[in-house]
Coordinates of C-alpha atoms and ligand atoms in Angstrom, one line a residue:
X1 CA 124.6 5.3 117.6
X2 CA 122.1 3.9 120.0
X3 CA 121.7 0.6 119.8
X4 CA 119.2 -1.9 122.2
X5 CA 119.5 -5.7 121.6
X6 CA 116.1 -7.6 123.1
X7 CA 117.4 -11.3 123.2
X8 CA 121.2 -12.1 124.3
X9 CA 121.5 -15.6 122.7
X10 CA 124.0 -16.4 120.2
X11 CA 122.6 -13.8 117.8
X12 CA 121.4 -11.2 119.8
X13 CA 124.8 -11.4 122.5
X14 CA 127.3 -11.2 119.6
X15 CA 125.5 -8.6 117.6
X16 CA 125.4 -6.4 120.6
X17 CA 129.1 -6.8 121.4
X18 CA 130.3 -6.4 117.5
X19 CA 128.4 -3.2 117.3
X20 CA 129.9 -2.5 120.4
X21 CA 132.8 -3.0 119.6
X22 CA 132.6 -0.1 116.5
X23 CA 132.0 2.2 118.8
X24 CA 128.3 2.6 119.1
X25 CA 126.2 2.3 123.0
X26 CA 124.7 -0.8 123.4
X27 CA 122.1 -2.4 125.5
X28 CA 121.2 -5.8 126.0
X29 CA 117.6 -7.0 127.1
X30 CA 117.1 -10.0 127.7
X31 CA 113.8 -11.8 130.2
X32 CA 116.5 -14.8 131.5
X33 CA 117.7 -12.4 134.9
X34 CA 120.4 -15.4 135.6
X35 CA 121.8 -14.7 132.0
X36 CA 121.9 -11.0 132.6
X37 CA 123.0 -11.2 135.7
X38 CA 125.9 -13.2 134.6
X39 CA 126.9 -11.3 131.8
X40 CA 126.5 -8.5 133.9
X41 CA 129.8 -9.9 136.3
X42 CA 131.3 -10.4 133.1
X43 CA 130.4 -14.3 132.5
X44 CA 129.5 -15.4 128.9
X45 CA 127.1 -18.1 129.4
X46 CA 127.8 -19.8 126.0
X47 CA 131.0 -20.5 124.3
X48 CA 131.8 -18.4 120.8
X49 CA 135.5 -18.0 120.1
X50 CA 136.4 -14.3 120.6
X51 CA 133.4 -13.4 122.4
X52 CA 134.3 -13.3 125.7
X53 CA 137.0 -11.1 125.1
X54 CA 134.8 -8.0 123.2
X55 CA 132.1 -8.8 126.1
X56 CA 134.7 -7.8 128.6
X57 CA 136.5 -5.2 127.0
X58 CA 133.2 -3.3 125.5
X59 CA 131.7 -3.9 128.9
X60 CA 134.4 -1.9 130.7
X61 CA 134.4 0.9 128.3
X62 CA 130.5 1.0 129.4
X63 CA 130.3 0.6 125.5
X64 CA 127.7 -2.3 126.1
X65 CA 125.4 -3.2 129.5
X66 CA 122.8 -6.1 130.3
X67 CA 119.8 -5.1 131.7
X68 CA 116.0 -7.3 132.6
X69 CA 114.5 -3.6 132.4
X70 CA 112.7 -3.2 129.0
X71 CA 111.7 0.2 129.6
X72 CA 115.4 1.1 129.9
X73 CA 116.1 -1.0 126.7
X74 CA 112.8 0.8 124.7
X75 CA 114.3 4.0 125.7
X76 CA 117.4 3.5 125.2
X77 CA 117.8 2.4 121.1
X78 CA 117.0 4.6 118.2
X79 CA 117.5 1.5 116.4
X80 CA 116.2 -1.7 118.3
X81 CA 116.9 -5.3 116.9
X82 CA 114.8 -8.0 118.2
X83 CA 117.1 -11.3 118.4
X84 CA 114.7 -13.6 120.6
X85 CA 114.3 -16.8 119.7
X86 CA 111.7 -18.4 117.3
X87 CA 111.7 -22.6 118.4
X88 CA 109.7 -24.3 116.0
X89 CA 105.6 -25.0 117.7
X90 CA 104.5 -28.2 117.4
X91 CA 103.4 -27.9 113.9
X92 CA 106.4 -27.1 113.0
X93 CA 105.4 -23.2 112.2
X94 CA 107.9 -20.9 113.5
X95 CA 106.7 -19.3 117.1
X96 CA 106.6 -15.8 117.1
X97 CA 105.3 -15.5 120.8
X98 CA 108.7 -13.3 121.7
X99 CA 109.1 -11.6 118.7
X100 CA 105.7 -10.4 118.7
X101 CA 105.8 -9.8 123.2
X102 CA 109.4 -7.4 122.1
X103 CA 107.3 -5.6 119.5
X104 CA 104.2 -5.0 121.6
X105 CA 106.5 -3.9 124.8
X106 CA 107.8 -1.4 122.3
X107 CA 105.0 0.3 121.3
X108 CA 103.9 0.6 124.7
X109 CA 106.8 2.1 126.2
X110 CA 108.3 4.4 123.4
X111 CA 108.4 7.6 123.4
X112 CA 110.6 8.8 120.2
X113 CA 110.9 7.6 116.2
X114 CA 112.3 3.8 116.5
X115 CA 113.5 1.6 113.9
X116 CA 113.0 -1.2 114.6
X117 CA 115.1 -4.3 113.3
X118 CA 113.6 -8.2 113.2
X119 CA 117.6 -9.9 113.4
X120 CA 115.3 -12.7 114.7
X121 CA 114.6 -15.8 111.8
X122 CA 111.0 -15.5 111.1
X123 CA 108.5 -16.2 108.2
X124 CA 107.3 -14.1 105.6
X125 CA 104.9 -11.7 106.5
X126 CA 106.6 -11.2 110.6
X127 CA 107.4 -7.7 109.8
X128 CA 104.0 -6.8 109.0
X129 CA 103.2 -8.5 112.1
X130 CA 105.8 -6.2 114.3
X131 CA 104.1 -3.3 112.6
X132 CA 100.8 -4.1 114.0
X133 CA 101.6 -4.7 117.3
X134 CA 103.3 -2.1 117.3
X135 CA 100.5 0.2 116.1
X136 CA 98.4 -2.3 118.2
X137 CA 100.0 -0.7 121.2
X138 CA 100.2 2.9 120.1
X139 CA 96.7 2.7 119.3
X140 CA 95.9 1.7 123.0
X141 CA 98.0 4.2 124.4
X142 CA 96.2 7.1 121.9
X143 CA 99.5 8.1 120.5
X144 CA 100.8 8.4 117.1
X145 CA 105.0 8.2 117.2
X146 CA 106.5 7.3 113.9
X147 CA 108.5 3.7 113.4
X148 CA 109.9 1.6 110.6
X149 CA 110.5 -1.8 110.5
X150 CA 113.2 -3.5 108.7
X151 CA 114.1 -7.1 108.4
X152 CA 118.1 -7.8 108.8
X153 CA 118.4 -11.5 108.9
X154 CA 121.5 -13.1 110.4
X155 CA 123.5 -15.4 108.8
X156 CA 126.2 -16.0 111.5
X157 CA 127.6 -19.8 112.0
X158 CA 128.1 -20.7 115.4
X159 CA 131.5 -21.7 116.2
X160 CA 132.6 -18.4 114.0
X161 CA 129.4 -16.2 114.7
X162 CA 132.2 -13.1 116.1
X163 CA 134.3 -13.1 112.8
X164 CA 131.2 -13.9 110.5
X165 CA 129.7 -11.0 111.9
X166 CA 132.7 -8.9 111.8
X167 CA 133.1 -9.9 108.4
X168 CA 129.8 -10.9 106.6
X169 CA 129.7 -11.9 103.0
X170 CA 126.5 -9.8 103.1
X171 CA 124.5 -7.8 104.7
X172 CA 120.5 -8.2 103.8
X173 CA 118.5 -5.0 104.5
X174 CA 114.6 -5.6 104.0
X175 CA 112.8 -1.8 103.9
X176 CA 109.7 0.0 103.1
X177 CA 110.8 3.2 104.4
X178 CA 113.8 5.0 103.4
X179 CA 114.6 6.3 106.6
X180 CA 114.8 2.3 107.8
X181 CA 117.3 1.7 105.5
X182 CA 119.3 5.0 105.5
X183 CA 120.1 4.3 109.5
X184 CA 120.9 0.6 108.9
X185 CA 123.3 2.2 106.1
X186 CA 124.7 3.9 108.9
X187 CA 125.2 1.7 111.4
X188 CA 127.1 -0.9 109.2
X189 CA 129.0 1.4 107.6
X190 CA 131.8 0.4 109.6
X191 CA 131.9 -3.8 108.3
X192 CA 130.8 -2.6 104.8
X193 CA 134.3 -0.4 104.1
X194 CA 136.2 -2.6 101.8
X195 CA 133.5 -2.7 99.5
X196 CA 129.4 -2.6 99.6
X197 CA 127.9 -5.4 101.2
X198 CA 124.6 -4.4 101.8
X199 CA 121.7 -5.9 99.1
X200 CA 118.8 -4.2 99.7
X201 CA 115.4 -5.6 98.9
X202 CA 111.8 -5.1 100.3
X203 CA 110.4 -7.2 103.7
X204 CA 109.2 -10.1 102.4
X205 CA 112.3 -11.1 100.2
X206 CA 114.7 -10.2 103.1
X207 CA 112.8 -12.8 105.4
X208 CA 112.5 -15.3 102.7
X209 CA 116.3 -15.2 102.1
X210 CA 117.6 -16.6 105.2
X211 CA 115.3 -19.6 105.0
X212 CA 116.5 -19.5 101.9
X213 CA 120.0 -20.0 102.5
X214 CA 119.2 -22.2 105.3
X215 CA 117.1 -24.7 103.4
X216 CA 119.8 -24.4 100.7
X217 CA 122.5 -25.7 102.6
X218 CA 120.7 -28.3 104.4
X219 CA 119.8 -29.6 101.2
X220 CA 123.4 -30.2 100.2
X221 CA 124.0 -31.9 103.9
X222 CA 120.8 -34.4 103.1
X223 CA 121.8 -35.0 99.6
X224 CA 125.3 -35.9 100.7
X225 CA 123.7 -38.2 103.3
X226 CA 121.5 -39.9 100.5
X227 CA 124.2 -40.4 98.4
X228 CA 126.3 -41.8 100.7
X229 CA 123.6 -44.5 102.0
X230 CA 123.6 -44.9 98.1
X231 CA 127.3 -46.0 98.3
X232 CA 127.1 -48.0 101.2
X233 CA 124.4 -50.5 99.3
X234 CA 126.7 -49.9 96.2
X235 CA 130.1 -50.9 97.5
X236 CA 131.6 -46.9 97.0
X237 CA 133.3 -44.8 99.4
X238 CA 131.2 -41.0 99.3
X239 CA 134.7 -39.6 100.7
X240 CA 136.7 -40.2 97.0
X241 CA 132.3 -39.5 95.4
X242 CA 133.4 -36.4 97.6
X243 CA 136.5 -35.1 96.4
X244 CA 135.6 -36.1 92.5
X245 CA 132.5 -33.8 92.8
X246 CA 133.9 -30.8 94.6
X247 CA 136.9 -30.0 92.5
X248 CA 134.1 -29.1 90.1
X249 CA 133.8 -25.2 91.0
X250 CA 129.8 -25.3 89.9
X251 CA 129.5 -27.7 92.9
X252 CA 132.6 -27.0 95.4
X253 CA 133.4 -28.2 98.8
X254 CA 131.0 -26.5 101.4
X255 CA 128.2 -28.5 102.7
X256 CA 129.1 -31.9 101.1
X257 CA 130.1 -34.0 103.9
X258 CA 128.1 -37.4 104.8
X259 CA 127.5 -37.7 108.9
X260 CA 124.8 -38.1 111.1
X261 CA 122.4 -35.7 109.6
X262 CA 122.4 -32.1 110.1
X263 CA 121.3 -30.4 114.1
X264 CA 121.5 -26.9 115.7
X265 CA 119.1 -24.6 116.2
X266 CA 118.9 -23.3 112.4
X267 CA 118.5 -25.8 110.4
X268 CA 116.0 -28.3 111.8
X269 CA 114.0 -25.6 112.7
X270 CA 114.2 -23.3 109.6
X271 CA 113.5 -26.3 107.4
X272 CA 110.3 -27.2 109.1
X273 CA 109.3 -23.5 109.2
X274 CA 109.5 -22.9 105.7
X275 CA 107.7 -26.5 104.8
X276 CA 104.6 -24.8 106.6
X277 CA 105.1 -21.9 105.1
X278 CA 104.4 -23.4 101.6
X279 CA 101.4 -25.4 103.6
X280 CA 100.1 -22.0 104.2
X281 CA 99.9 -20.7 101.0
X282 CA 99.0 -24.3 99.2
X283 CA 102.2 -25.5 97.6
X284 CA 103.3 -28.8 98.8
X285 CA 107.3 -28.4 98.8
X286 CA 108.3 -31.3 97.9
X287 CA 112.3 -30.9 97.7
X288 CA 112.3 -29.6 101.3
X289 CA 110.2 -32.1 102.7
X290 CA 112.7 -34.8 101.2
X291 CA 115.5 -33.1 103.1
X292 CA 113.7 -33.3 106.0
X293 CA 112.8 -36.1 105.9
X294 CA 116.2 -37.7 105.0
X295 CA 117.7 -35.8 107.8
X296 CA 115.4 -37.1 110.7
X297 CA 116.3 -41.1 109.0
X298 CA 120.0 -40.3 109.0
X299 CA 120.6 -39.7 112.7
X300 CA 119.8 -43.0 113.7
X301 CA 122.4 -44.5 110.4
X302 CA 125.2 -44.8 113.0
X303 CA 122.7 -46.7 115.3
X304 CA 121.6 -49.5 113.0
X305 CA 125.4 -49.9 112.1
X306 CA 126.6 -50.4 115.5
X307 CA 123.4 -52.0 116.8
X308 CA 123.9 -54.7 113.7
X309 CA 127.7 -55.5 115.0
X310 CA 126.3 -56.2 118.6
X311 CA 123.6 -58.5 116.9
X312 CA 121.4 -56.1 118.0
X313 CA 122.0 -57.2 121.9
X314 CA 123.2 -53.7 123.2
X315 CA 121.4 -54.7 126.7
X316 CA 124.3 -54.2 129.4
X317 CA 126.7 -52.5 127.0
X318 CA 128.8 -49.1 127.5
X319 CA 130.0 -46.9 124.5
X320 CA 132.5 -44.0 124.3
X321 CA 130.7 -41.0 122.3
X322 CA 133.1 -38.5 121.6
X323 CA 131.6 -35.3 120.6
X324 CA 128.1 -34.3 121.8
X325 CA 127.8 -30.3 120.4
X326 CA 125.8 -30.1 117.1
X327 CA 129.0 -29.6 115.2
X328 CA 132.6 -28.3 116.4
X329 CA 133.7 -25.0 118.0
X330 CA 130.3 -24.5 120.1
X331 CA 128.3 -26.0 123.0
X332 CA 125.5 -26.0 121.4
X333 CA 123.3 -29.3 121.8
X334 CA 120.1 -28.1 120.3
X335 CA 118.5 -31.0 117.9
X336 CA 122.2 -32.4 118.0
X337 CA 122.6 -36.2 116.3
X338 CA 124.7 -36.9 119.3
X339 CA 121.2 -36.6 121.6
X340 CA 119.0 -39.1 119.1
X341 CA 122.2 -41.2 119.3
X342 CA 122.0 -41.3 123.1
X343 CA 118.4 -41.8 123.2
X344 CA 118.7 -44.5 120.9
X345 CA 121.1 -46.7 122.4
X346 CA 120.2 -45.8 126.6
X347 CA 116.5 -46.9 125.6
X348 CA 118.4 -50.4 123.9
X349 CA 120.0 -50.6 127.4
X350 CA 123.2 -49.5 127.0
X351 CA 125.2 -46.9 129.0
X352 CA 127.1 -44.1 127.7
X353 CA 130.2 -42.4 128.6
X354 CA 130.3 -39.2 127.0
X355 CA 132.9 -36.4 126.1
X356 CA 132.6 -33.1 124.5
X357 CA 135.5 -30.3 124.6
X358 CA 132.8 -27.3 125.5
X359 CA 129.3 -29.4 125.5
X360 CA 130.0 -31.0 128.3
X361 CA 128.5 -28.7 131.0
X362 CA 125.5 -28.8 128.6
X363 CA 125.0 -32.0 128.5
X364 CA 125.8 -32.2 132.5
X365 CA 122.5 -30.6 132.8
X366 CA 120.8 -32.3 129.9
X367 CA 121.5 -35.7 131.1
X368 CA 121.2 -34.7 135.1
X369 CA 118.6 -37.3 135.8
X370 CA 120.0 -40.1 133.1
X371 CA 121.7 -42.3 135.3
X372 CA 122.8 -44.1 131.8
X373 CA 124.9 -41.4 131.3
X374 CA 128.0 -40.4 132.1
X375 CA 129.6 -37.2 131.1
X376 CA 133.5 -37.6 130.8
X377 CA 135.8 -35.1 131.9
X378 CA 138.3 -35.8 129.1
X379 CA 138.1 -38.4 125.8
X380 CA 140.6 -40.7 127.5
X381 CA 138.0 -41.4 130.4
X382 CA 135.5 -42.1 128.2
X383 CA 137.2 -45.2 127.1
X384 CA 137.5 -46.6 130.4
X385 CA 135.1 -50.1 130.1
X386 CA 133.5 -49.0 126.7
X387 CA 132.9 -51.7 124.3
X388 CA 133.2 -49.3 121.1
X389 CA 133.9 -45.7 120.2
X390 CA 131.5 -43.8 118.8
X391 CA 132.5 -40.4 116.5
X392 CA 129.4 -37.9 116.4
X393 CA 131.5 -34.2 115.9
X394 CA 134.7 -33.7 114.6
X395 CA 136.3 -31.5 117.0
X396 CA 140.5 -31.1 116.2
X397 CA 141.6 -33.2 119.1
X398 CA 139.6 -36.5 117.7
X399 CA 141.3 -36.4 114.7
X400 CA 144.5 -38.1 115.2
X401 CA 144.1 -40.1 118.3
X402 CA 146.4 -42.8 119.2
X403 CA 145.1 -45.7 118.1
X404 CA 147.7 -48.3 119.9
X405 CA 146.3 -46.8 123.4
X406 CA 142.6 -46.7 122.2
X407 CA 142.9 -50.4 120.9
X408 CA 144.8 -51.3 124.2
X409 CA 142.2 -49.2 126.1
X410 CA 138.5 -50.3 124.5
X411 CA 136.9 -53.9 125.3
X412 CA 136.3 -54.3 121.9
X413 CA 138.4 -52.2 119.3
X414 CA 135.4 -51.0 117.3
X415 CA 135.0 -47.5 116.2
X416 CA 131.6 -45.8 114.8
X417 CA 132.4 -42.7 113.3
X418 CA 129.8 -40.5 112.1
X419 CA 132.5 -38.3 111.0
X420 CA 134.3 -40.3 108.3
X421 CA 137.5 -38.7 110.4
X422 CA 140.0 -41.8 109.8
X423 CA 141.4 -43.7 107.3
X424 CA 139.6 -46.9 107.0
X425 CA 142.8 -49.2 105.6
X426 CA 144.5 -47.9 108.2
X427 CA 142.0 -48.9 111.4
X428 CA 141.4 -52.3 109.8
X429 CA 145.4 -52.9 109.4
X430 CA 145.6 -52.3 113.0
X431 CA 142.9 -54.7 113.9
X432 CA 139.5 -52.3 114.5
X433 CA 136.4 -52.6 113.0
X434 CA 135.5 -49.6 111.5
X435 CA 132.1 -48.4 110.5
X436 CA 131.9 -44.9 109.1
X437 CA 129.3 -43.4 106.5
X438 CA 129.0 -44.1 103.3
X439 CA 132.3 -45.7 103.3
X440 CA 130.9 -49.3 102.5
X441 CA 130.7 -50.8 105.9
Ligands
LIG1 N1 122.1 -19.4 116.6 C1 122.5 -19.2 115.3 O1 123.5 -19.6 114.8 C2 121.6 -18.3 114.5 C3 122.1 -17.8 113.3 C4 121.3 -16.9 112.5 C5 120.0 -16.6 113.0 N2 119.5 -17.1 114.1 C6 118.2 -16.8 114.6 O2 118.3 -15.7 115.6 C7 117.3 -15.9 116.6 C8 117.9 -16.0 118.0 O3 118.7 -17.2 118.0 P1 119.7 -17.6 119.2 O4 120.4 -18.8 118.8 O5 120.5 -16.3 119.5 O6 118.6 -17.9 120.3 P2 118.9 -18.1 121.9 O7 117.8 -19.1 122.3 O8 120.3 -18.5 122.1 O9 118.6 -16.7 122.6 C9 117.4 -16.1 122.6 C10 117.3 -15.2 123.8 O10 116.1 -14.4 123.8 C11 115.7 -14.2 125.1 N3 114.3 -13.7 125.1 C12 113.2 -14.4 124.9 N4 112.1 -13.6 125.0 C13 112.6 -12.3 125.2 C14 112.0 -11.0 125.4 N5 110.7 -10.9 125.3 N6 112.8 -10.0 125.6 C15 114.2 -10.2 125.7 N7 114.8 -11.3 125.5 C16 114.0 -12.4 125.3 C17 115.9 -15.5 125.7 O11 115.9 -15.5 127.1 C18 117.3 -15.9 125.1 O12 118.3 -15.5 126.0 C19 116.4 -17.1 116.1 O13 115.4 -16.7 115.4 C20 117.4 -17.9 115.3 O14 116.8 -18.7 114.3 C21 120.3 -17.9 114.9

């Protein structure tokens, strides 16, 4: 099939190159000309295990191309997913500026039936939106071409988005029109072999799932975190609270870990969203506001902790942060704790040597004019003059670390971790302080 992709972010790049990769013609629109550019020389501007590889691979086929041309791209697709980004505005509303700009460059440059697919996280109602620009266009043009909108919401994790997507638990098809959903049949037939994954449902309940599952899961992360604040007062450790809740199979293991609160550029953004949402219609949601709420407190827990060992004198003092991503397996530093963290203890004074196995390039250009910062090519440099270790991801290679060297290696041998990585026995036999969350320290 033809396929055209506006937006080659996480969403938009991987979707492109799994559908690619089935076989189908692909082409990739996106407005950023140094991302297409890049991508066109074979570069993959972000880091998503087994991307890079189906980039390169479909690219040479001439299965999938990059192009700034949104003519090309309008003409190109039967089927057109918009993948753009929707940042939250400053009400916290989800802004639809480039999902609505794709839809209104569609109606006024196509020429044949379109389907048009919003892959893009957006509010209830969007697709009804798309439609009228759409038509908004048409209308301007004097023309009359048939359309159909469908909402296909992605539920992709970074750090797995190319498997996830090669292998979804589900795939949610939102339709009016029956030809909408007979071509998205179609074009995932291919991930839907082994059995039928699709769930089809009208618009509004497709675009209300994925905040949906979004707000879900963030719910378990901020719950987790309030219980294990909870712990901390009560003299409990939330890791053994942890493992006694989810052996219980109504509650299981996903989503229960304490940390720093949850970051990326879902969650914080998707939770906000769907709180104005509710405002919009007149409910007050009260359970997602909490979450929220809790979140925005709990990535400054691992703050007060160390600021209360350095009797809140942090003036003059450097810190190894290990970790800066939003979580492990991606570069991503969108609303990441590790940036409140930063902010947090540069404005207190202190300075910060940072590492991150793929962020740090990311947060080269983040910090570029934060002289307080230091990004770190490896985690052993980081140590060198830091009066304390800080924890914020929990990337494989921080796991077991050897302590004897980081001891020998720190000023002082304490250790924040935000990560509840090590054993806390253990560190304090060996002569650390050890703060970790919900852990009673
Ligand atoms: N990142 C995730 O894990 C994830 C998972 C599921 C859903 N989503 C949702 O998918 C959407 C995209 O997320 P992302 O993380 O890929 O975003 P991103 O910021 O990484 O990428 C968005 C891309 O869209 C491009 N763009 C903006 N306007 C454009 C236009 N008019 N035409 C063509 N390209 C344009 C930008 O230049 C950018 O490259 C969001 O709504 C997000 O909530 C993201």
């Amino acid at each position: 099939m033809k396929i055209s992709i506006f937006g080659t972010g996480y969403v938009g790049l991987v979707t492109g190159a799994c559908f690619a990769e089935m076989g189908n013609e692909v082409l990739c629109v996106d407005v950023d000309a140094d991302k297409v550019a890049k991508l066109q020389a074979g570069e993959v501007p972000i880091f998503e295990p087994g991307l890079e590889n189906m980039v390169r691979s479909n690219a040479a086929l001439g299965q999938l191309r990059f192009t700034t041309d949104i003519l090309a791209g309008v003409e190109h697709g039967d089927i057109i997913f918009i993948a753009v980004g929707t940042p939250s505005d400053e009400d916290g509303s989800a802004d639809l500026q480039y999902v609505l700009s794709v839809a209104s460059s569609i109606g006024e440059h196509m020429s044949g039936e379109k389907v048009i697919v919003d892959k893009s996280t957006v509010p209830v109602g969007t697709a009804d939106q798309v439609r009228q620009a759409v038509s908004a266009a048409l209308t301007e043009r004097g023309v009359s071409i048939p359309f159909h909108v469908v909402s296909n919401p992605e539920f992709l994790k970074e750090g797995a988005a190319v498997a996830d997507f090669m292998k979804p638990d589900r795939i949610v098809v939102g339709t009016s029109t029956e030809n909408g959903a007979r071509m998205l049949e179609q074009l995932y037939a291919p991930f839907n072999r082994n059995h039928d994954k699709i769930v089809h449902m009208d618009l509004r309940s497709a675009e209300l799932t994925k905040y949906a599952a979004n707000v879900m899961l963030a719910t378990r992360i901020s719950l987790m975190n309030e219980l294990a604040n909870l712990a901390d007062l009560l003299g409990a450790d939330i890791e053994a609270v942890r493992r006694g809740i989810g052996m219980d199979p109504r509650i299981g293991y996903h989503f229960i870990y304490a940390g720093t609160g949850y970051g990326g550029s879902c969650f914080p953004k998707d939770v906000k969203a769907l709180i104005h949402t509710a405002q919009e219609v007149g409910y007050e949601a009260r359970i997602i506001s909490g979450v929220e709420a809790v979140n925005a407190d709990q990535k400054r827990v691992l703050f007060d902790k160390l600021s209360n060992h350095f009797a809140h004198d942090l003036q003059g003092r450097t810190f190894a942060m290990w970790g800066l991503a939003f979580k492990p397996n991606t570069d991503d530093m969108r609303e990441a704790p590790s940036r409140t963290l930063i902010d947090l203890l540069t404005a207190a004074g202190a300075q910060v040597r940072a590492y991150d196995p793929e962020a740090n390039e990311e947060a080269q250009r983040i910090y570029a004019d934060n002289s307080a910062v230091e990004v770190c090519t490896n985690r052993t440099a980081s140590l060198t003059g830091a009066d304390g270790l800080i924890v914020v991801t929990e990337w494989n290679e921080f796991r077991s670390p050897d302590f004897v060297e980081l001891k020998n290696t720190l000023n002082t041998p304490v250790i924040f971790d935000g990560r509840n990585l090590y054993d806390p026995d253990y560190l304090r036999q060996l002569g650390f302080s050890y703060y970790a969350i919900g852990r009673s320290a």
